[in-house]
Amino acid sequence: MKAAILKNQQLIETRPLQLGEFPKPKPQPDEVLIRVSACGVCRTDLHIIEGDLPVTHFPLVPGHQIVGKIVESGSSCVRFKIGDRIGIPWLRKVCGTCPYCVNGRENLCDSSQYTGYHANGGYAEFATVPEDFAYPIPENLTDEQAAPLLCAGIIGYRAFKKSSSHLGGKLGIFGFGSSAHIIIQIALHKEREVFVISRGEKHRKLAEELGARWVGRSAELLPVKLDSAIVFAPAGEVVPAALKSVDKGGTVVLAGIHLTDIPALSYEEHLFHEKKLVSVESNTRQDGNELFQEAAGIKLIPYTTSFPLSEANEALIKLKQDEITGTAVLKIQ
Ligand SMILES: [Zn+2]
Ligand SMILES: [Zn+2]
């Protein structure tokens, strides 16, 4: 099969993904094999490719927001049938027995595995997933629209839950890329007032279009104190500003898997008055199921820009340069 293959970690500008032939994966007994239709491009792919996250095996096929139809099932699979349209997400496997797994916190499992990282992903014509970790895709979404929900959507949704934002609450969003443009749609549907801080003019325009109450370049310009904030930007220097922007008792959620160092904080200015700073690690399947329920019930439409598989490097370069509005999606077939 054709795949975009990573042989070693390098800056994306050197175009490290090589389009070539790669062995078609065989599903294990508990796995299904899909013919990939679309695969969303995630900032985590960039972190994996560029070496911000350690990789244990090469060659690696990245990609963990994968949509396609099942073409083969492992011998013990019972959940889906051939031809079903499913999504393959970031969270691929957990042990099921550790204290985190048995207490409903499988996102913290010590032995968790991730698609496009521990196992090959969806920058390819075929991909596998343990059937228990796949999601059926709601009919109201195209393959291309569904792909960004599989990581950007699910992780953003977990971040939204962690923000403890309440009905009518003022929610700040710092950084307005793939995840943020999905979560604003859910937050508005749930009657939050959303304030967006982004340096990118294109991103601010999209935030306005989607219905943000206020959009600006800098948190210092915010017209009100926020009840909570989610930081999607991978930049640690945003964190003090986000903490200052929330009111007493407010929560700031860090949604990224990788963040540059956070500058020194002042206790009085940034944390006192019972402010909370919370990170998000991956997600549980419960988060994913809830997100897809939301997506089936409301008109949740991710904005996508598609690229052919042969332009995976270009899609990632554009993502790095902040030139993608919404989510970049590789159209495989
Ligand atoms: Zn576990
Ligand atoms: Zn991701």
XYZ file of C-alpha atoms and ligand atoms in Angstrom:
335
model
C 0.000 0.000 0.000
C 0.994 3.652 -0.333
C 1.965 5.483 2.834
C 3.769 8.607 4.015
C 6.664 7.130 5.971
C 8.850 8.672 8.677
C 12.350 7.162 8.926
C 13.824 9.548 11.457
C 12.817 12.660 13.345
C 13.619 15.898 11.559
C 12.256 19.395 11.170
C 9.235 19.374 8.871
C 10.834 21.940 6.553
C 13.234 19.179 5.420
C 10.168 17.179 4.254
C 10.966 14.027 6.257
C 7.815 12.101 5.250
C 8.507 9.976 2.205
C 5.689 8.699 0.040
C 6.372 5.063 -0.734
C 5.258 1.442 -0.584
C 4.675 0.034 2.901
C 3.408 -3.422 3.979
C -0.387 -3.488 4.285
C -1.225 -4.106 7.975
C -2.798 -7.428 9.035
C -5.477 -7.106 11.720
C -4.794 -8.936 15.013
C -7.699 -11.093 16.325
C -9.189 -8.098 18.210
C -8.571 -5.586 15.403
C -10.374 -4.423 12.290
C -8.700 -3.237 9.091
C -10.066 -0.201 7.279
C -9.457 1.266 3.872
C -8.583 4.838 4.818
C -10.634 7.581 3.232
C -9.469 10.636 5.206
C -6.903 11.326 7.913
C -6.788 14.562 9.872
C -3.443 16.251 10.458
C -2.790 17.011 14.127
C -0.195 19.182 15.838
C 0.869 16.032 17.715
C 1.969 14.583 14.352
C 4.274 17.569 14.059
C 5.651 16.969 17.584
C 6.260 13.297 16.688
C 7.934 14.102 13.369
C 10.126 16.895 14.708
C 11.307 15.062 17.835
C 9.402 16.892 20.591
C 8.060 13.445 21.558
C 10.306 10.350 21.630
C 9.508 7.680 19.025
C 10.244 4.003 19.791
C 10.208 2.502 16.304
C 11.007 3.487 12.747
C 9.839 3.449 10.038
C 6.614 4.970 11.354
C 3.412 5.939 9.570
C 1.892 8.878 11.498
C -1.766 9.915 11.634
C -4.403 9.337 14.288
C -7.635 10.950 13.076
C -8.591 8.286 10.580
C -11.901 7.589 8.847
C -12.637 4.686 6.549
C -14.700 1.564 5.968
C -13.944 -1.844 7.413
C -12.565 -4.309 4.869
C -11.423 -7.109 7.193
C -12.095 -8.195 10.791
C -9.882 -10.151 13.193
C -11.126 -13.569 14.316
C -12.494 -12.412 17.700
C -14.175 -9.190 16.482
C -17.931 -8.889 17.024
C -18.687 -5.173 17.228
C -18.800 -4.093 13.556
C -19.437 -5.643 10.159
C -17.543 -5.354 6.889
C -18.393 -2.052 5.201
C -19.133 -0.130 8.438
C -17.685 3.381 8.525
C -15.574 3.941 11.630
C -13.063 6.356 13.057
C -9.649 5.466 14.490
C -8.531 7.860 17.253
C -5.313 8.662 19.106
C -6.029 6.354 22.104
C -5.423 2.845 20.768
C -5.012 0.502 23.710
C -4.959 0.494 27.525
C -4.175 -2.342 29.971
C -7.644 -2.422 31.557
C -6.279 -3.601 34.908
C -4.131 -0.816 36.417
C -5.578 1.466 39.134
C -6.206 4.221 36.556
C -8.035 1.932 34.147
C -10.287 0.392 36.798
C -11.181 3.825 38.205
C -12.455 5.321 34.947
C -9.203 7.164 34.244
C -7.875 5.040 31.394
C -6.385 8.193 29.846
C -3.702 7.959 32.569
C -2.936 4.230 32.031
C 0.805 3.562 32.343
C 0.711 1.136 29.408
C -1.498 3.149 27.049
C -0.672 3.034 23.353
C -1.401 5.557 20.651
C -2.158 5.341 16.948
C 0.401 6.853 14.586
C 2.929 6.703 17.413
C 3.243 3.233 19.010
C 1.444 1.688 16.039
C 1.304 2.827 12.431
C -1.429 5.298 11.601
C -3.535 6.746 8.848
C -1.144 8.560 6.523
C -1.687 5.418 4.425
C -4.218 3.521 2.346
C -5.016 1.017 5.122
C -4.938 1.076 8.934
C -5.934 -1.188 11.821
C -7.454 -0.538 15.244
C -8.593 -2.711 18.169
C -12.362 -2.697 17.638
C -13.039 -1.571 21.223
C -11.224 1.704 20.549
C -12.966 2.611 17.280
C -15.953 4.968 16.978
C -18.932 4.616 14.650
C -19.216 7.848 12.634
C -22.540 9.758 12.727
C -24.266 9.886 9.340
C -24.524 13.668 9.269
C -20.751 14.059 8.817
C -18.667 13.421 5.713
C -15.424 11.461 6.094
C -13.484 14.693 5.842
C -15.602 16.443 8.472
C -15.442 13.491 10.860
C -11.644 13.116 10.790
C -10.811 16.200 12.937
C -13.183 15.020 15.659
C -11.036 11.944 16.348
C -8.328 13.835 18.223
C -8.822 17.600 18.002
C -12.506 17.128 18.839
C -12.168 14.518 21.578
C -9.233 16.153 23.388
C -10.864 19.560 23.056
C -14.047 18.119 24.495
C -12.166 16.721 27.491
C -10.512 20.118 27.967
C -13.935 21.765 27.828
C -15.243 19.389 30.522
C -12.154 20.049 32.668
C -12.748 23.800 32.431
C -15.843 23.387 34.658
C -17.452 26.072 32.525
C -21.078 26.624 33.565
C -24.224 27.651 31.700
C -23.821 31.306 30.731
C -20.177 31.234 31.848
C -17.423 33.260 30.213
C -14.971 30.864 28.576
C -11.661 32.038 27.110
C -9.924 30.164 24.299
C -6.210 30.840 23.818
C -5.053 29.748 20.368
C -7.618 29.028 17.683
C -6.604 26.035 15.575
C -8.139 22.670 14.885
C -9.337 21.783 18.387
C -10.526 25.267 19.320
C -12.689 25.791 16.248
C -14.578 22.579 17.070
C -14.930 23.249 20.769
C -16.262 26.776 20.284
C -19.189 25.230 18.408
C -19.984 22.937 21.337
C -19.442 25.699 23.916
C -21.803 28.078 22.086
C -24.383 25.331 21.700
C -24.157 24.829 25.467
C -24.732 28.560 25.969
C -21.314 29.717 27.034
C -20.001 33.165 26.122
C -16.741 32.566 24.299
C -13.768 34.954 24.189
C -10.972 34.079 21.765
C -7.360 35.232 21.952
C -5.289 34.454 18.873
C -2.335 36.067 17.124
C -3.430 34.834 13.681
C -5.736 37.120 11.749
C -7.295 34.195 9.835
C -7.997 32.416 13.102
C -9.596 35.510 14.635
C -11.802 35.885 11.573
C -12.993 32.277 11.841
C -13.668 32.722 15.570
C -15.822 35.747 14.771
C -17.656 33.860 12.032
C -18.395 30.995 14.405
C -19.937 33.342 16.969
C -17.322 34.299 19.558
C -18.586 37.087 21.787
C -15.174 38.819 21.631
C -12.020 38.192 19.612
C -8.624 39.816 20.135
C -4.867 39.541 19.800
C -3.971 39.774 23.460
C -5.503 38.783 26.788
C -4.712 42.253 28.160
C -7.462 43.635 25.936
C -10.166 41.319 27.300
C -13.220 43.380 28.295
C -14.215 41.101 31.204
C -12.784 38.607 33.688
C -13.250 35.041 32.466
C -14.722 32.174 34.503
C -12.426 29.672 32.810
C -9.980 29.366 29.957
C -8.544 26.664 27.734
C -5.018 27.061 26.353
C -4.697 25.328 22.983
C -1.602 27.252 21.891
C 1.532 25.123 22.498
C 3.277 28.152 24.021
C 4.053 28.219 27.758
C 4.274 32.012 27.748
C 0.487 32.130 27.276
C -0.139 30.459 30.644
C 0.505 33.453 32.969
C -1.731 35.636 30.792
C -4.473 33.000 30.879
C -4.225 32.725 34.680
C -4.434 36.513 35.033
C -7.468 36.635 32.778
C -9.635 34.358 34.949
C -11.626 35.603 37.908
C -11.280 34.309 41.496
C -11.854 30.547 41.594
C -11.362 30.302 37.837
C -9.841 27.336 36.021
C -7.215 27.331 33.295
C -6.936 24.110 31.286
C -3.839 23.214 29.268
C -5.030 21.095 26.359
C -1.781 20.278 24.543
C 0.397 17.169 24.723
C 3.466 19.397 24.463
C 4.011 22.904 25.795
C 7.118 25.064 25.816
C 8.323 26.029 29.304
C 6.010 28.153 31.412
C 7.664 31.371 32.677
C 7.878 31.965 36.442
C 4.488 32.569 38.028
C 3.675 34.995 40.815
C 1.543 33.324 43.471
C -0.470 36.452 44.239
C -0.991 37.502 40.652
C -1.550 34.150 38.966
C -2.663 31.454 41.407
C -3.998 32.869 44.681
C -7.776 33.272 45.091
C -8.206 29.549 44.433
C -7.382 29.640 40.760
C -6.809 26.193 39.269
C -4.322 25.140 36.612
C -5.137 21.745 35.075
C -3.521 19.757 32.268
C -5.245 17.280 29.970
C -3.708 13.938 29.108
C -5.259 12.102 26.194
C -8.873 11.049 26.753
C -11.095 8.214 27.852
C -13.425 6.361 25.493
C -16.249 7.915 27.493
C -15.045 11.370 26.330
C -15.037 10.149 22.734
C -18.513 8.645 22.948
C -19.889 11.867 24.446
C -18.241 13.973 21.741
C -19.709 11.856 18.944
C -23.121 12.037 20.616
C -22.819 15.843 20.590
C -21.684 15.757 16.964
C -24.670 13.658 15.943
C -27.111 15.945 17.750
C -25.941 19.444 16.765
C -24.726 20.943 13.545
C -21.059 20.545 14.415
C -19.093 21.243 11.259
C -15.296 21.180 11.338
C -13.728 23.469 8.713
C -11.256 21.477 6.671
C -8.620 22.036 4.008
C -7.747 18.893 2.111
C -4.422 17.736 0.758
C -3.478 14.585 -1.158
C -1.342 12.053 0.722
C 1.627 13.080 -1.436
C 1.458 16.543 0.161
C 1.535 15.440 3.809
C 4.761 17.409 4.399
C 3.208 20.550 2.916
C 0.096 20.196 5.085
C 2.300 19.948 8.205
C 4.476 22.891 7.139
C 1.333 24.992 6.726
C 0.110 23.847 10.152
C 3.430 24.843 11.700
C 3.282 28.234 10.013
C -0.256 28.758 11.310
C -1.686 28.916 7.814
C -4.426 26.305 8.202
C -7.934 27.532 8.939
C -9.688 24.789 10.913
C -8.088 21.394 10.230
C -5.889 20.003 7.464
C -7.126 16.636 6.230
C -5.341 14.174 3.960
C -7.748 12.739 1.412
C -6.404 9.271 0.827
C -8.994 7.832 -1.548
Zn -4.171 0.683 32.573
Zn -3.921 14.538 17.805
